[in-house]
């Protein structure tokens, strides 16, 4: 059972080897060499190592954060309940799902035990695994490469002249052999020219085997008629990874939802979910799930109605000097709607000495005369409104007094019950609301109900007069109303 399992990308193998040697020199056992023993599969060896380890070190770099194998190993360790110790060897952000775990920083590690980052890592591992046992003299996991030495010939014994002759002969043989190899070229050297021990070592090195396939795509959702290129990554028994680009058998679990061609291009056909697999040789990848979702309907923006005309009006066209009145501008739009304009209106008067008007439409008369008022909004211009200013109000001619008729005796109004007074108050309140809304017919109808209960009620009579005056003022402006 290994104390530590190191997960890394193939591009970071040198860094992983250096870290493994460092940790083993301290006394921990480390599983990092991905060589597969004869008769075993990659999956079985990997699962066994993950199950037996005490903790996992994940080396995060620009290559490992993009590697599906490193992410899969880290996720498997988390499922098994093993402690994950992430280490940054480059300035990168760990993949989603592993960013909440504090990572050790070995980006600038010099390889020594005295480095502050290495000391901190050792302290963290000791708190997790305990202090390591004494360093073992032999590590079965490490495959040592030893130079194959030819058996040495027995020492040559003889006279000094014999030594001289042997040296000259040796030099001649070496020179002839070197010249022959140079003439024949490196390609002519075959295994027959090598010592038997080296030939045996060459024959024992097996070719790397394909042990796994990882399928991925830039997105996991597409729309109908949309294409997506898939990537197939191969993992070999020597720990190397490479893209597979040919001799691939692609399969879609539902060709009605999405199809995949020989180039690994998936095309969505209709809404649904589908599993895509790839096969290279005898190895089949895990299923990669793709969702085909309906395209969102395009919502055409609704054009805002345009202002097509401007009309102005006032409650009276004849005024006296030094009087103020409000002139209102009403806009008419392309959708036949109308509304009063409170902004973006410029007012003009034909004679500022007779009357002036503010930016809010407040007209003030100055002296007697006739003046025209108009409003502008953008490129639109209203029809002119004529205002006549008189000096004073017309005085009514006194009429001859007629004999005052005898007034009838005042009729004492009957005493009303509490319920009748409440009904009159309700009718009057609703009538005021209708009057303020401009619904004069409804207001007068409510007042008629109140008048039927008590014709002498002063509040009812006052409200009737106010409603009729307001209605008549609207009729002067050209509105067709019934008062």
PDB file of N, CA and C in Angstrom, residues 44-108:
ATOM      1  N   UNK A  44      -7.283  -2.038 -13.796  1.00  0.00           N
ATOM      2  CA  UNK A  44      -7.164  -2.789 -12.548  1.00  0.00           C
ATOM      3  C   UNK A  44      -6.025  -2.254 -11.685  1.00  0.00           C
ATOM      4  N   UNK A  45      -4.869  -1.937 -12.336  1.00  0.00           N
ATOM      5  CA  UNK A  45      -3.734  -1.413 -11.568  1.00  0.00           C
ATOM      6  C   UNK A  45      -4.072  -0.052 -10.974  1.00  0.00           C
ATOM      7  N   UNK A  46      -4.725   0.792 -11.777  1.00  0.00           N
ATOM      8  CA  UNK A  46      -5.076   2.133 -11.293  1.00  0.00           C
ATOM      9  C   UNK A  46      -6.073   2.069 -10.144  1.00  0.00           C
ATOM     10  N   UNK A  47      -7.106   1.260 -10.284  1.00  0.00           N
ATOM     11  CA  UNK A  47      -8.107   1.144  -9.220  1.00  0.00           C
ATOM     12  C   UNK A  47      -7.497   0.592  -7.942  1.00  0.00           C
ATOM     13  N   UNK A  48      -6.600  -0.362  -8.087  1.00  0.00           N
ATOM     14  CA  UNK A  48      -5.949  -0.931  -6.907  1.00  0.00           C
ATOM     15  C   UNK A  48      -5.083   0.110  -6.201  1.00  0.00           C
ATOM     16  N   UNK A  49      -4.341   0.901  -7.006  1.00  0.00           N
ATOM     17  CA  UNK A  49      -3.494   1.936  -6.412  1.00  0.00           C
ATOM     18  C   UNK A  49      -4.327   3.010  -5.728  1.00  0.00           C
ATOM     19  N   UNK A  50      -5.454   3.394  -6.335  1.00  0.00           N
ATOM     20  CA  UNK A  50      -6.327   4.407  -5.734  1.00  0.00           C
ATOM     21  C   UNK A  50      -6.951   3.887  -4.438  1.00  0.00           C
ATOM     22  N   UNK A  51      -7.306   2.631  -4.440  1.00  0.00           N
ATOM     23  CA  UNK A  51      -7.959   2.068  -3.263  1.00  0.00           C
ATOM     24  C   UNK A  51      -6.993   1.931  -2.098  1.00  0.00           C
ATOM     25  N   UNK A  52      -5.731   1.561  -2.402  1.00  0.00           N
ATOM     26  CA  UNK A  52      -4.768   1.282  -1.335  1.00  0.00           C
ATOM     27  C   UNK A  52      -4.038   2.524  -0.831  1.00  0.00           C
ATOM     28  N   UNK A  53      -4.081   3.643  -1.565  1.00  0.00           N
ATOM     29  CA  UNK A  53      -3.321   4.825  -1.144  1.00  0.00           C
ATOM     30  C   UNK A  53      -3.920   5.431   0.119  1.00  0.00           C
ATOM     31  N   UNK A  54      -3.101   6.213   0.802  1.00  0.00           N
ATOM     32  CA  UNK A  54      -3.583   6.930   1.992  1.00  0.00           C
ATOM     33  C   UNK A  54      -4.016   8.352   1.651  1.00  0.00           C
ATOM     34  N   UNK A  55      -3.372   8.962   0.667  1.00  0.00           N
ATOM     35  CA  UNK A  55      -3.789  10.283   0.197  1.00  0.00           C
ATOM     36  C   UNK A  55      -3.308  10.467  -1.231  1.00  0.00           C
ATOM     37  N   UNK A  56      -3.878  11.466  -1.929  1.00  0.00           N
ATOM     38  CA  UNK A  56      -3.512  11.753  -3.317  1.00  0.00           C
ATOM     39  C   UNK A  56      -2.958  13.165  -3.420  1.00  0.00           C
ATOM     40  N   UNK A  57      -1.874  13.299  -4.184  1.00  0.00           N
ATOM     41  CA  UNK A  57      -1.329  14.610  -4.552  1.00  0.00           C
ATOM     42  C   UNK A  57      -1.674  14.842  -6.020  1.00  0.00           C
ATOM     43  N   UNK A  58      -2.390  15.942  -6.311  1.00  0.00           N
ATOM     44  CA  UNK A  58      -2.734  16.322  -7.686  1.00  0.00           C
ATOM     45  C   UNK A  58      -1.856  17.494  -8.083  1.00  0.00           C
ATOM     46  N   UNK A  59      -1.042  17.299  -9.119  1.00  0.00           N
ATOM     47  CA  UNK A  59      -0.162  18.368  -9.605  1.00  0.00           C
ATOM     48  C   UNK A  59      -0.933  19.183 -10.639  1.00  0.00           C
ATOM     49  N   UNK A  60      -1.257  20.438 -10.304  1.00  0.00           N
ATOM     50  CA  UNK A  60      -2.035  21.292 -11.217  1.00  0.00           C
ATOM     51  C   UNK A  60      -1.088  22.144 -12.056  1.00  0.00           C
ATOM     52  N   UNK A  61      -1.227  22.012 -13.372  1.00  0.00           N
ATOM     53  CA  UNK A  61      -0.453  22.797 -14.331  1.00  0.00           C
ATOM     54  C   UNK A  61      -1.367  23.134 -15.498  1.00  0.00           C
ATOM     55  N   UNK A  62      -0.821  23.839 -16.489  1.00  0.00           N
ATOM     56  CA  UNK A  62      -1.643  24.179 -17.658  1.00  0.00           C
ATOM     57  C   UNK A  62      -2.084  22.929 -18.414  1.00  0.00           C
ATOM     58  N   UNK A  63      -1.274  21.870 -18.359  1.00  0.00           N
ATOM     59  CA  UNK A  63      -1.651  20.635 -19.052  1.00  0.00           C
ATOM     60  C   UNK A  63      -2.600  19.780 -18.214  1.00  0.00           C
ATOM     61  N   UNK A  64      -2.378  19.720 -16.905  1.00  0.00           N
ATOM     62  CA  UNK A  64      -3.195  18.822 -16.079  1.00  0.00           C
ATOM     63  C   UNK A  64      -4.623  19.330 -15.896  1.00  0.00           C
ATOM     64  N   UNK A  65      -4.808  20.674 -15.871  1.00  0.00           N
ATOM     65  CA  UNK A  65      -6.186  21.179 -15.713  1.00  0.00           C
ATOM     66  C   UNK A  65      -7.031  20.874 -16.947  1.00  0.00           C
ATOM     67  N   UNK A  66      -6.375  20.603 -18.093  1.00  0.00           N
ATOM     68  CA  UNK A  66      -7.100  20.242 -19.308  1.00  0.00           C
ATOM     69  C   UNK A  66      -7.162  18.738 -19.507  1.00  0.00           C
ATOM     70  N   UNK A  67      -6.489  17.973 -18.659  1.00  0.00           N
ATOM     71  CA  UNK A  67      -6.439  16.516 -18.828  1.00  0.00           C
ATOM     72  C   UNK A  67      -7.657  15.850 -18.191  1.00  0.00           C
ATOM     73  N   UNK A  68      -8.430  15.074 -18.952  1.00  0.00           N
ATOM     74  CA  UNK A  68      -9.572  14.361 -18.344  1.00  0.00           C
ATOM     75  C   UNK A  68      -9.136  13.263 -17.396  1.00  0.00           C
ATOM     76  N   UNK A  69      -7.910  12.726 -17.594  1.00  0.00           N
ATOM     77  CA  UNK A  69      -7.452  11.626 -16.741  1.00  0.00           C
ATOM     78  C   UNK A  69      -7.145  12.124 -15.331  1.00  0.00           C
ATOM     79  N   UNK A  70      -6.481  13.275 -15.227  1.00  0.00           N
ATOM     80  CA  UNK A  70      -6.162  13.800 -13.900  1.00  0.00           C
ATOM     81  C   UNK A  70      -7.449  14.143 -13.146  1.00  0.00           C
ATOM     82  N   UNK A  71      -8.405  14.788 -13.842  1.00  0.00           N
ATOM     83  CA  UNK A  71      -9.676  15.115 -13.201  1.00  0.00           C
ATOM     84  C   UNK A  71     -10.415  13.846 -12.772  1.00  0.00           C
ATOM     85  N   UNK A  72     -10.343  12.792 -13.589  1.00  0.00           N
ATOM     86  CA  UNK A  72     -11.035  11.545 -13.248  1.00  0.00           C
ATOM     87  C   UNK A  72     -10.400  10.883 -12.032  1.00  0.00           C
ATOM     88  N   UNK A  73      -9.043  10.887 -11.973  1.00  0.00           N
ATOM     89  CA  UNK A  73      -8.363  10.296 -10.831  1.00  0.00           C
ATOM     90  C   UNK A  73      -8.676  11.062  -9.548  1.00  0.00           C
ATOM     91  N   UNK A  74      -8.673  12.419  -9.630  1.00  0.00           N
ATOM     92  CA  UNK A  74      -8.984  13.218  -8.449  1.00  0.00           C
ATOM     93  C   UNK A  74     -10.418  13.005  -7.993  1.00  0.00           C
ATOM     94  N   UNK A  75     -11.341  12.894  -8.951  1.00  0.00           N
ATOM     95  CA  UNK A  75     -12.744  12.669  -8.599  1.00  0.00           C
ATOM     96  C   UNK A  75     -12.935  11.291  -7.972  1.00  0.00           C
ATOM     97  N   UNK A  76     -12.212  10.285  -8.481  1.00  0.00           N
ATOM     98  CA  UNK A  76     -12.313   8.939  -7.927  1.00  0.00           C
ATOM     99  C   UNK A  76     -11.787   8.910  -6.492  1.00  0.00           C
ATOM    100  N   UNK A  77     -10.685   9.670  -6.246  1.00  0.00           N
ATOM    101  CA  UNK A  77     -10.149   9.731  -4.879  1.00  0.00           C
ATOM    102  C   UNK A  77     -11.170  10.354  -3.926  1.00  0.00           C
ATOM    103  N   UNK A  78     -11.862  11.360  -4.399  1.00  0.00           N
ATOM    104  CA  UNK A  78     -12.875  11.982  -3.547  1.00  0.00           C
ATOM    105  C   UNK A  78     -14.030  11.016  -3.271  1.00  0.00           C
ATOM    106  N   UNK A  79     -14.421  10.225  -4.279  1.00  0.00           N
ATOM    107  CA  UNK A  79     -15.498   9.252  -4.075  1.00  0.00           C
ATOM    108  C   UNK A  79     -15.083   8.184  -3.058  1.00  0.00           C
ATOM    109  N   UNK A  80     -13.795   7.818  -3.072  1.00  0.00           N
ATOM    110  CA  UNK A  80     -13.309   6.803  -2.139  1.00  0.00           C
ATOM    111  C   UNK A  80     -13.064   7.354  -0.746  1.00  0.00           C
ATOM    112  N   UNK A  81     -13.254   8.660  -0.561  1.00  0.00           N
ATOM    113  CA  UNK A  81     -13.057   9.268   0.750  1.00  0.00           C
ATOM    114  C   UNK A  81     -11.602   9.523   1.086  1.00  0.00           C
ATOM    115  N   UNK A  82     -10.741   9.543   0.069  1.00  0.00           N
ATOM    116  CA  UNK A  82      -9.327   9.805   0.300  1.00  0.00           C
ATOM    117  C   UNK A  82      -9.069  11.309   0.361  1.00  0.00           C
ATOM    118  N   UNK A  83      -8.036  11.680   1.115  1.00  0.00           N
ATOM    119  CA  UNK A  83      -7.687  13.094   1.239  1.00  0.00           C
ATOM    120  C   UNK A  83      -6.927  13.537  -0.009  1.00  0.00           C
ATOM    121  N   UNK A  84      -7.351  14.679  -0.573  1.00  0.00           N
ATOM    122  CA  UNK A  84      -6.708  15.234  -1.758  1.00  0.00           C
ATOM    123  C   UNK A  84      -5.816  16.400  -1.342  1.00  0.00           C
ATOM    124  N   UNK A  85      -4.534  16.349  -1.756  1.00  0.00           N
ATOM    125  CA  UNK A  85      -3.568  17.412  -1.464  1.00  0.00           C
ATOM    126  C   UNK A  85      -3.163  18.039  -2.800  1.00  0.00           C
ATOM    127  N   UNK A  86      -3.817  19.127  -3.231  1.00  0.00           N
ATOM    128  CA  UNK A  86      -3.442  19.748  -4.506  1.00  0.00           C
ATOM    129  C   UNK A  86      -2.156  20.559  -4.375  1.00  0.00           C
ATOM    130  N   UNK A  87      -1.329  20.524  -5.421  1.00  0.00           N
ATOM    131  CA  UNK A  87      -0.057  21.262  -5.456  1.00  0.00           C
ATOM    132  C   UNK A  87       0.008  22.006  -6.783  1.00  0.00           C
ATOM    133  N   UNK A  88       0.273  23.309  -6.706  1.00  0.00           N
ATOM    134  CA  UNK A  88       0.449  24.116  -7.911  1.00  0.00           C
ATOM    135  C   UNK A  88       1.908  24.048  -8.343  1.00  0.00           C
ATOM    136  N   UNK A  89       2.137  23.589  -9.591  1.00  0.00           N
ATOM    137  CA  UNK A  89       3.489  23.640 -10.148  1.00  0.00           C
ATOM    138  C   UNK A  89       3.581  24.692 -11.248  1.00  0.00           C
ATOM    139  N   UNK A  90       2.439  25.299 -11.597  1.00  0.00           N
ATOM    140  CA  UNK A  90       2.369  26.451 -12.494  1.00  0.00           C
ATOM    141  C   UNK A  90       1.239  27.347 -12.009  1.00  0.00           C
ATOM    142  N   UNK A  91       1.284  28.619 -12.395  1.00  0.00           N
ATOM    143  CA  UNK A  91       0.269  29.578 -11.970  1.00  0.00           C
ATOM    144  C   UNK A  91      -1.010  29.370 -12.777  1.00  0.00           C
ATOM    145  N   UNK A  92      -1.841  28.442 -12.315  1.00  0.00           N
ATOM    146  CA  UNK A  92      -3.107  28.140 -12.978  1.00  0.00           C
ATOM    147  C   UNK A  92      -4.203  28.062 -11.921  1.00  0.00           C
ATOM    148  N   UNK A  93      -5.430  28.077 -12.389  1.00  0.00           N
ATOM    149  CA  UNK A  93      -6.584  27.908 -11.501  1.00  0.00           C
ATOM    150  C   UNK A  93      -7.066  26.472 -11.621  1.00  0.00           C
ATOM    151  N   UNK A  94      -7.198  25.738 -10.499  1.00  0.00           N
ATOM    152  CA  UNK A  94      -7.652  24.345 -10.563  1.00  0.00           C
ATOM    153  C   UNK A  94      -9.008  24.233 -11.249  1.00  0.00           C
ATOM    154  N   UNK A  95      -9.358  23.052 -11.742  1.00  0.00           N
ATOM    155  CA  UNK A  95     -10.657  22.864 -12.402  1.00  0.00           C
ATOM    156  C   UNK A  95     -11.809  23.105 -11.436  1.00  0.00           C
ATOM    157  N   UNK A  96     -12.988  23.350 -12.009  1.00  0.00           N
ATOM    158  CA  UNK A  96     -14.193  23.545 -11.200  1.00  0.00           C
ATOM    159  C   UNK A  96     -14.451  22.278 -10.393  1.00  0.00           C
ATOM    160  N   UNK A  97     -14.750  22.454  -9.117  1.00  0.00           N
ATOM    161  CA  UNK A  97     -14.971  21.326  -8.223  1.00  0.00           C
ATOM    162  C   UNK A  97     -13.806  21.072  -7.293  1.00  0.00           C
ATOM    163  N   UNK A  98     -12.624  21.651  -7.614  1.00  0.00           N
ATOM    164  CA  UNK A  98     -11.434  21.459  -6.779  1.00  0.00           C
ATOM    165  C   UNK A  98     -10.827  22.787  -6.340  1.00  0.00           C
ATOM    166  N   UNK A  99     -11.548  23.902  -6.560  1.00  0.00           N
ATOM    167  CA  UNK A  99     -10.995  25.217  -6.244  1.00  0.00           C
ATOM    168  C   UNK A  99     -11.139  25.596  -4.786  1.00  0.00           C
ATOM    169  N   UNK A 100     -11.996  24.893  -4.056  1.00  0.00           N
ATOM    170  CA  UNK A 100     -12.200  25.240  -2.649  1.00  0.00           C
ATOM    171  C   UNK A 100     -11.138  24.622  -1.744  1.00  0.00           C
ATOM    172  N   UNK A 101     -10.329  23.689  -2.295  1.00  0.00           N
ATOM    173  CA  UNK A 101      -9.290  23.030  -1.498  1.00  0.00           C
ATOM    174  C   UNK A 101      -8.002  23.848  -1.602  1.00  0.00           C
ATOM    175  N   UNK A 102      -7.436  24.234  -0.468  1.00  0.00           N
ATOM    176  CA  UNK A 102      -6.212  25.028  -0.455  1.00  0.00           C
ATOM    177  C   UNK A 102      -5.060  24.237  -1.067  1.00  0.00           C
ATOM    178  N   UNK A 103      -4.368  24.828  -2.026  1.00  0.00           N
ATOM    179  CA  UNK A 103      -3.290  24.139  -2.738  1.00  0.00           C
ATOM    180  C   UNK A 103      -1.936  24.615  -2.231  1.00  0.00           C
ATOM    181  N   UNK A 104      -0.988  23.653  -2.132  1.00  0.00           N
ATOM    182  CA  UNK A 104       0.397  24.000  -1.813  1.00  0.00           C
ATOM    183  C   UNK A 104       1.046  24.633  -3.040  1.00  0.00           C
ATOM    184  N   UNK A 105       1.976  25.553  -2.800  1.00  0.00           N
ATOM    185  CA  UNK A 105       2.601  26.309  -3.881  1.00  0.00           C
ATOM    186  C   UNK A 105       4.051  25.853  -4.046  1.00  0.00           C
ATOM    187  N   UNK A 106       4.304  25.053  -5.100  1.00  0.00           N
ATOM    188  CA  UNK A 106       5.667  24.609  -5.432  1.00  0.00           C
ATOM    189  C   UNK A 106       6.097  25.135  -6.794  1.00  0.00           C
ATOM    190  N   UNK A 107       5.538  26.288  -7.196  1.00  0.00           N
ATOM    191  CA  UNK A 107       5.871  26.846  -8.510  1.00  0.00           C
ATOM    192  C   UNK A 107       7.359  27.178  -8.582  1.00  0.00           C
ATOM    193  N   UNK A 108       7.904  27.748  -7.503  1.00  0.00           N
ATOM    194  CA  UNK A 108       9.309  28.167  -7.496  1.00  0.00           C
ATOM    195  C   UNK A 108      10.183  27.246  -6.640  1.00  0.00           C
TER     196      UNK A 108
END
